[in-house]
Amino acid sequence: MYKVKVFVTLKESVLDPQGSAVKGSLHRMEYNEVQDVRIGKYLELTIEDSVQDLDKSVREMCEKLLSNPVIEDYRYEVEEVVAK
Amino acid sequence: MYKVKVFVTLKESVLDPQGSAVKGSLHRMEYNEVQDVRIGKYLELTIEDSVQDLDKSVREMCEKLLSNPVIEDYRYEVEEVVAK
């Protein structure tokens, strides 16, 4: 089995209103050292060994469903898990 | 400056309806090799060098605002960024 960790983030040029709201809250809580907050998604996919081409499969899933390529970037890490 | 990457995930024992929905969609798209999907949040905080105790500060922010300790776990990675 593979555990694939996918990180989906807004592109640099795209405004992040959710991140700005969190930054505002942190400042109101006196965490003035926080300069910026950007919020993304983190997904963990568990994928069977039987998959033909893991990288192709993950890239397709990211591009078709998990991210919006117009405004988001994604990257992923693969970990092999030994079944118990 | 520090860049702190925070990962907030649902605890193992907590149901993830959003993850189940994404898994269902992936199966309908014929990605039947996907066994499980769990969805979390990924945050990037940019924090000034002037911070007194970075770890304490990040832990507090995670516990008070960024995660819900009842149902979520968090972990973070710190990267030092050299200002240009």
Short mmCIF file of N, CA and C in Angstrom, two decimals, chain A:
data_model
loop_
_atom_site.label_atom_id
_atom_site.label_comp_id
_atom_site.label_asym_id
_atom_site.label_seq_id
_atom_site.Cartn_x
_atom_site.Cartn_y
_atom_site.Cartn_z
N MET A 1 0.82 -1.20 0.00
CA MET A 1 0.00 0.00 0.00
C MET A 1 0.86 1.25 0.00
N TYR A 2 0.31 2.27 -0.63
CA TYR A 2 1.02 3.54 -0.62
C TYR A 2 0.18 4.56 0.13
N LYS A 3 0.86 5.40 0.87
CA LYS A 3 0.19 6.56 1.44
C LYS A 3 0.72 7.78 0.69
N VAL A 4 -0.20 8.48 0.03
CA VAL A 4 0.20 9.65 -0.75
C VAL A 4 -0.30 10.90 -0.03
N LYS A 5 0.63 11.79 0.28
CA LYS A 5 0.26 13.05 0.95
C LYS A 5 0.23 14.16 -0.08
N VAL A 6 -0.93 14.74 -0.27
CA VAL A 6 -1.09 15.77 -1.30
C VAL A 6 -1.29 17.12 -0.63
N PHE A 7 -0.55 18.12 -1.10
CA PHE A 7 -0.67 19.49 -0.60
C PHE A 7 -1.21 20.35 -1.72
N VAL A 8 -2.33 20.97 -1.50
CA VAL A 8 -2.90 21.87 -2.51
C VAL A 8 -2.85 23.28 -1.96
N THR A 9 -2.19 24.17 -2.67
CA THR A 9 -2.04 25.55 -2.19
C THR A 9 -2.49 26.52 -3.28
N LEU A 10 -2.96 27.67 -2.86
CA LEU A 10 -3.31 28.72 -3.83
C LEU A 10 -2.03 29.22 -4.49
N LYS A 11 -2.10 29.55 -5.77
CA LYS A 11 -0.94 30.14 -6.43
C LYS A 11 -0.60 31.47 -5.75
N GLU A 12 0.70 31.80 -5.79
CA GLU A 12 1.19 33.03 -5.16
C GLU A 12 0.36 34.26 -5.51
N SER A 13 -0.05 34.35 -6.76
CA SER A 13 -0.72 35.56 -7.25
C SER A 13 -2.19 35.64 -6.86
N VAL A 14 -2.71 34.58 -6.24
CA VAL A 14 -4.14 34.55 -5.93
C VAL A 14 -4.36 35.00 -4.48
N LEU A 15 -5.30 35.91 -4.29
CA LEU A 15 -5.63 36.40 -2.95
C LEU A 15 -6.18 35.27 -2.10
N ASP A 16 -5.89 35.30 -0.81
CA ASP A 16 -6.36 34.25 0.09
C ASP A 16 -7.17 34.90 1.23
N PRO A 17 -8.45 35.15 1.00
CA PRO A 17 -9.25 35.83 2.02
C PRO A 17 -9.35 35.03 3.33
N GLN A 18 -9.37 33.71 3.23
CA GLN A 18 -9.44 32.88 4.44
C GLN A 18 -8.16 33.07 5.26
N GLY A 19 -7.02 33.06 4.56
CA GLY A 19 -5.74 33.30 5.23
C GLY A 19 -5.70 34.68 5.88
N SER A 20 -6.21 35.70 5.19
CA SER A 20 -6.23 37.06 5.75
C SER A 20 -7.08 37.11 7.00
N ALA A 21 -8.21 36.39 6.99
CA ALA A 21 -9.09 36.38 8.16
C ALA A 21 -8.39 35.74 9.35
N VAL A 22 -7.69 34.64 9.09
CA VAL A 22 -6.96 33.97 10.18
C VAL A 22 -5.85 34.87 10.70
N LYS A 23 -5.15 35.54 9.80
CA LYS A 23 -4.10 36.46 10.22
C LYS A 23 -4.69 37.56 11.10
N GLY A 24 -5.82 38.11 10.69
CA GLY A 24 -6.48 39.14 11.49
C GLY A 24 -6.82 38.63 12.89
N SER A 25 -7.33 37.40 12.97
CA SER A 25 -7.66 36.83 14.28
C SER A 25 -6.40 36.66 15.12
N LEU A 26 -5.32 36.18 14.51
CA LEU A 26 -4.07 35.98 15.27
C LEU A 26 -3.55 37.32 15.79
N HIS A 27 -3.68 38.38 14.99
CA HIS A 27 -3.23 39.69 15.45
C HIS A 27 -4.08 40.17 16.62
N ARG A 28 -5.38 39.92 16.53
CA ARG A 28 -6.26 40.33 17.64
C ARG A 28 -5.93 39.54 18.91
N MET A 29 -5.35 38.34 18.73
CA MET A 29 -4.94 37.53 19.89
C MET A 29 -3.52 37.88 20.33
N GLU A 30 -2.97 38.97 19.79
CA GLU A 30 -1.65 39.50 20.17
C GLU A 30 -0.48 38.70 19.59
N TYR A 31 -0.73 37.89 18.59
CA TYR A 31 0.39 37.23 17.90
C TYR A 31 0.82 38.14 16.75
N ASN A 32 1.43 39.26 17.12
CA ASN A 32 1.76 40.25 16.09
C ASN A 32 2.97 39.87 15.26
N GLU A 33 3.66 38.82 15.67
CA GLU A 33 4.83 38.35 14.91
C GLU A 33 4.43 37.64 13.62
N VAL A 34 3.13 37.35 13.45
CA VAL A 34 2.68 36.66 12.24
C VAL A 34 2.56 37.66 11.10
N GLN A 35 3.35 37.46 10.05
CA GLN A 35 3.34 38.40 8.93
C GLN A 35 2.35 37.98 7.87
N ASP A 36 2.19 36.69 7.69
CA ASP A 36 1.31 36.24 6.61
C ASP A 36 0.80 34.84 6.91
N VAL A 37 -0.41 34.57 6.43
CA VAL A 37 -1.00 33.24 6.56
C VAL A 37 -1.59 32.86 5.21
N ARG A 38 -1.25 31.67 4.75
CA ARG A 38 -1.85 31.14 3.51
C ARG A 38 -2.45 29.79 3.89
N ILE A 39 -3.65 29.53 3.39
CA ILE A 39 -4.33 28.29 3.76
C ILE A 39 -4.54 27.40 2.54
N GLY A 40 -4.21 26.14 2.72
CA GLY A 40 -4.39 25.18 1.64
C GLY A 40 -5.06 23.92 2.15
N LYS A 41 -5.06 22.91 1.30
CA LYS A 41 -5.64 21.63 1.70
C LYS A 41 -4.54 20.59 1.81
N TYR A 42 -4.78 19.64 2.69
CA TYR A 42 -3.84 18.54 2.86
C TYR A 42 -4.66 17.26 2.76
N LEU A 43 -4.31 16.38 1.84
CA LEU A 43 -5.07 15.13 1.67
C LEU A 43 -4.15 13.95 1.83
N GLU A 44 -4.64 12.92 2.49
CA GLU A 44 -3.90 11.66 2.56
C GLU A 44 -4.69 10.60 1.80
N LEU A 45 -4.09 10.09 0.75
CA LEU A 45 -4.74 9.03 -0.03
C LEU A 45 -4.06 7.70 0.29
N THR A 46 -4.86 6.69 0.54
CA THR A 46 -4.31 5.34 0.70
C THR A 46 -4.60 4.61 -0.61
N ILE A 47 -3.54 4.13 -1.25
CA ILE A 47 -3.68 3.55 -2.58
C ILE A 47 -3.11 2.13 -2.61
N GLU A 48 -3.83 1.25 -3.28
CA GLU A 48 -3.42 -0.17 -3.33
C GLU A 48 -2.13 -0.38 -4.13
N ASP A 49 -1.40 -1.41 -3.77
CA ASP A 49 -0.17 -1.78 -4.48
C ASP A 49 -0.42 -2.09 -5.94
N SER A 50 -1.62 -2.58 -6.22
CA SER A 50 -1.95 -3.08 -7.55
C SER A 50 -1.99 -1.98 -8.61
N VAL A 51 -1.89 -0.72 -8.18
CA VAL A 51 -1.98 0.38 -9.16
C VAL A 51 -0.85 0.26 -10.20
N GLN A 52 -1.21 0.56 -11.46
CA GLN A 52 -0.25 0.40 -12.56
C GLN A 52 0.86 1.44 -12.50
N ASP A 53 0.45 2.70 -12.56
CA ASP A 53 1.43 3.78 -12.60
C ASP A 53 1.00 4.81 -11.56
N LEU A 54 1.61 4.70 -10.38
CA LEU A 54 1.17 5.53 -9.26
C LEU A 54 1.26 7.02 -9.57
N ASP A 55 2.40 7.45 -10.11
CA ASP A 55 2.58 8.89 -10.35
C ASP A 55 1.56 9.44 -11.33
N LYS A 56 1.34 8.68 -12.39
CA LYS A 56 0.36 9.12 -13.40
C LYS A 56 -1.02 9.24 -12.76
N SER A 57 -1.37 8.23 -12.02
CA SER A 57 -2.67 8.16 -11.37
C SER A 57 -2.86 9.35 -10.42
N VAL A 58 -1.86 9.61 -9.58
CA VAL A 58 -1.98 10.71 -8.60
C VAL A 58 -2.04 12.05 -9.32
N ARG A 59 -1.20 12.22 -10.34
CA ARG A 59 -1.23 13.49 -11.07
C ARG A 59 -2.59 13.74 -11.69
N GLU A 60 -3.16 12.70 -12.30
CA GLU A 60 -4.50 12.84 -12.90
C GLU A 60 -5.55 13.20 -11.86
N MET A 61 -5.53 12.49 -10.74
CA MET A 61 -6.51 12.78 -9.69
C MET A 61 -6.39 14.23 -9.23
N CYS A 62 -5.14 14.69 -9.06
CA CYS A 62 -4.93 16.07 -8.60
C CYS A 62 -5.45 17.07 -9.63
N GLU A 63 -5.18 16.78 -10.90
CA GLU A 63 -5.56 17.75 -11.92
C GLU A 63 -7.05 17.76 -12.22
N LYS A 64 -7.67 16.57 -12.10
CA LYS A 64 -9.09 16.49 -12.46
C LYS A 64 -10.02 16.77 -11.29
N LEU A 65 -9.62 16.43 -10.07
CA LEU A 65 -10.58 16.55 -8.97
C LEU A 65 -10.03 17.29 -7.75
N LEU A 66 -8.80 16.96 -7.36
CA LEU A 66 -8.36 17.42 -6.04
C LEU A 66 -7.92 18.88 -6.01
N SER A 67 -7.49 19.39 -7.15
CA SER A 67 -7.10 20.80 -7.17
C SER A 67 -7.77 21.49 -8.36
N ASN A 68 -7.77 22.79 -8.30
CA ASN A 68 -8.25 23.60 -9.42
C ASN A 68 -7.02 24.23 -10.07
N PRO A 69 -6.55 23.65 -11.20
CA PRO A 69 -5.27 24.09 -11.75
C PRO A 69 -5.23 25.56 -12.16
N VAL A 70 -6.39 26.20 -12.27
CA VAL A 70 -6.40 27.62 -12.64
C VAL A 70 -5.84 28.48 -11.51
N ILE A 71 -6.23 28.15 -10.29
CA ILE A 71 -5.81 29.01 -9.18
C ILE A 71 -4.94 28.28 -8.14
N GLU A 72 -4.78 26.97 -8.30
CA GLU A 72 -4.05 26.23 -7.26
C GLU A 72 -2.87 25.44 -7.83
N ASP A 73 -1.87 25.26 -6.99
CA ASP A 73 -0.76 24.35 -7.28
C ASP A 73 -0.90 23.14 -6.37
N TYR A 74 -0.29 22.04 -6.79
CA TYR A 74 -0.28 20.90 -5.88
C TYR A 74 1.11 20.27 -5.90
N ARG A 75 1.42 19.57 -4.81
CA ARG A 75 2.60 18.73 -4.81
C ARG A 75 2.28 17.52 -3.93
N TYR A 76 3.03 16.45 -4.09
CA TYR A 76 2.70 15.29 -3.28
C TYR A 76 3.95 14.50 -2.91
N GLU A 77 3.81 13.73 -1.84
CA GLU A 77 4.88 12.85 -1.37
C GLU A 77 4.32 11.45 -1.26
N VAL A 78 5.11 10.46 -1.67
CA VAL A 78 4.65 9.08 -1.59
C VAL A 78 5.42 8.34 -0.51
N GLU A 79 4.69 7.58 0.27
CA GLU A 79 5.29 6.79 1.33
C GLU A 79 4.81 5.35 1.12
N GLU A 80 5.71 4.39 1.16
CA GLU A 80 5.27 3.01 1.02
C GLU A 80 4.94 2.46 2.39
N VAL A 81 3.78 1.86 2.51
CA VAL A 81 3.36 1.35 3.80
C VAL A 81 3.35 -0.17 3.74
N VAL A 82 3.99 -0.80 4.70
CA VAL A 82 3.99 -2.26 4.74
C VAL A 82 2.74 -2.69 5.50
N ALA A 83 1.91 -3.49 4.85
CA ALA A 83 0.67 -3.94 5.49
C ALA A 83 1.00 -4.84 6.67
N LYS A 84 0.25 -4.66 7.76
CA LYS A 84 0.51 -5.48 8.96
C LYS A 84 -0.27 -6.78 8.89
#
